[in-house]
Amino acid sequence: MKFKKTLFAGIAVIAGASALLTSNMASAQKDWPTKNIQLVVPFAAGGPTDTIARLIAVPMGQALGQTVVVENVPGAGGTIASTKVARAAPDGYTIYIHHMGMATANALYDKLPYDPMTSFEYIGQVADVPMVLLGKKDLPANNFKELEAYIRANGSKVTMANAGPGAVSQLCGLLFQSRLGVRLTNIPYKGTGPALTDLLGGQVDLLCDQTTQTIPYIKDGRVKAFGTTTMKRLPAIPNVPTLNEQGLKGFEVKVWHGVYAPKGTPQPVLDKINAALKKALNTPDVKKRLEDSNIDIVPMDKVSAKGLKSHLESEINVWGPVIRKANIPD
Ligand code: MLT
């Protein structure tokens, strides 16, 4: 009898505690955010991903009533940051922007400490960014044909920068080398921000980089543009031919981006982040800045968990075979 009473009292205490916990969690979700939110960027500051992150961070913060602070966690082509975010507390105070490296890393690494399809919550796609094959200003080649001849004559003496395995600069660079049937000396950086600095300084010969940061340098002749990775020429640089039209048929790399949160982040919090992201992408300043770099903001129905998750899944299926066929990495 005494045992029964104690048991019932114990159950009542547990039930009370769990009701309190549920109500505390509900009110935490309702009040969220009450402090700064960290937006993790998997590459160095000053590069394309960082630029997009900083563009959306300010209006997202305004929409949420708290500052969205960009934190750069570069290294290993973005996989260090992905691992960190997958292991972060799912409380809405850590969110993550990554590009299509989220889909390609699977095929580039034997084993990742996270699974792109199960370790995250999906908030929405952001924007699609074209790439351009660039050379340093004093490279003795002025067009794609001359570049090809220069590469064939100099082979591995030619250096090509990238942001590590999993980075789109690496993917683009290695696909380019695979299409020409050559292997250059590939030099990894912590992002294409520092890689572009070295290209401008003439320390490295080639870099495949996104238009987010390259258009002004192409326009003022501080780097040479040998071809775009798009099927059509880009309005901002109409004199630069596509790689496709110069013989690399079907050479297309468009860098899509997504915003994620750690798995288990509560749905009401994800909904608030999604609404803030949509608002940010509709800000006139953000639209203009992206348009000027020939970056396409995705249609609003893709700024959704479903839009991002299904795109990620289809991109894993697209890039896996391409990477294996191109023998990347060798
Ligand atoms: C960056 O932000 O540095 C780039 O997106 C890296 C890359 O993937 O090439």
Short mmCIF file of C-alpha atoms and ligand atoms in Angstrom, two decimals, residues 41-51 77-78 98-101 131 162-164 166-171 189-194 207-210 212-213 255 257, ligand 1:
data_model
loop_
_atom_site.label_atom_id
_atom_site.label_comp_id
_atom_site.label_asym_id
_atom_site.label_seq_id
_atom_site.Cartn_x
_atom_site.Cartn_y
_atom_site.Cartn_z
CA VAL A 41 29.56 29.99 -43.54
CA PRO A 42 31.75 27.05 -44.61
CA PHE A 43 34.37 29.17 -46.44
CA ALA A 44 36.68 32.10 -45.76
CA ALA A 45 35.46 35.68 -45.37
CA GLY A 46 35.35 37.80 -48.51
CA GLY A 47 34.41 34.89 -50.82
CA PRO A 48 31.18 34.18 -52.69
CA THR A 49 29.36 32.22 -49.96
CA ASP A 50 30.38 34.76 -47.34
CA THR A 51 29.14 37.59 -49.59
CA GLY A 77 35.83 22.17 -48.76
CA GLY A 78 33.03 23.06 -46.35
CA HIS A 98 26.05 26.14 -47.89
CA HIS A 99 26.12 25.70 -51.63
CA MET A 100 25.98 22.62 -53.84
CA GLY A 101 29.02 21.27 -51.97
CA MET A 131 30.96 30.54 -62.56
CA ASN A 162 40.42 25.96 -55.45
CA ALA A 163 38.72 25.92 -52.05
CA GLY A 164 39.35 22.23 -51.27
CA GLY A 166 33.78 19.70 -51.77
CA ALA A 167 34.19 23.27 -52.99
CA VAL A 168 32.63 24.20 -56.32
CA SER A 169 35.87 25.82 -57.49
CA GLN A 170 37.52 22.42 -57.12
CA LEU A 171 34.67 20.63 -58.87
CA TYR A 189 42.70 27.55 -50.16
CA LYS A 190 40.19 28.12 -47.34
CA GLY A 191 37.82 29.79 -49.78
CA THR A 192 37.94 31.50 -53.14
CA GLY A 193 38.18 34.88 -51.37
CA PRO A 194 41.88 34.23 -50.58
CA LEU A 207 40.72 29.74 -60.80
CA CYS A 208 37.15 28.78 -61.55
CA ASP A 209 35.09 31.16 -59.42
CA GLN A 210 31.56 32.47 -58.93
CA THR A 212 29.44 36.95 -56.86
CA GLN A 213 32.92 38.37 -56.49
CA VAL A 255 26.10 27.01 -57.88
CA HIS A 257 22.69 27.62 -52.19
C1 MLT B 1 33.71 30.37 -51.22
O1 MLT B 1 32.79 30.94 -50.68
O2 MLT B 1 34.90 30.57 -50.93
C2 MLT B 1 33.41 29.43 -52.36
O3 MLT B 1 32.04 29.23 -52.48
C3 MLT B 1 34.25 28.25 -52.27
C4 MLT B 1 34.01 27.30 -53.39
O4 MLT B 1 33.16 26.44 -53.25
O5 MLT B 1 34.68 27.35 -54.40
#
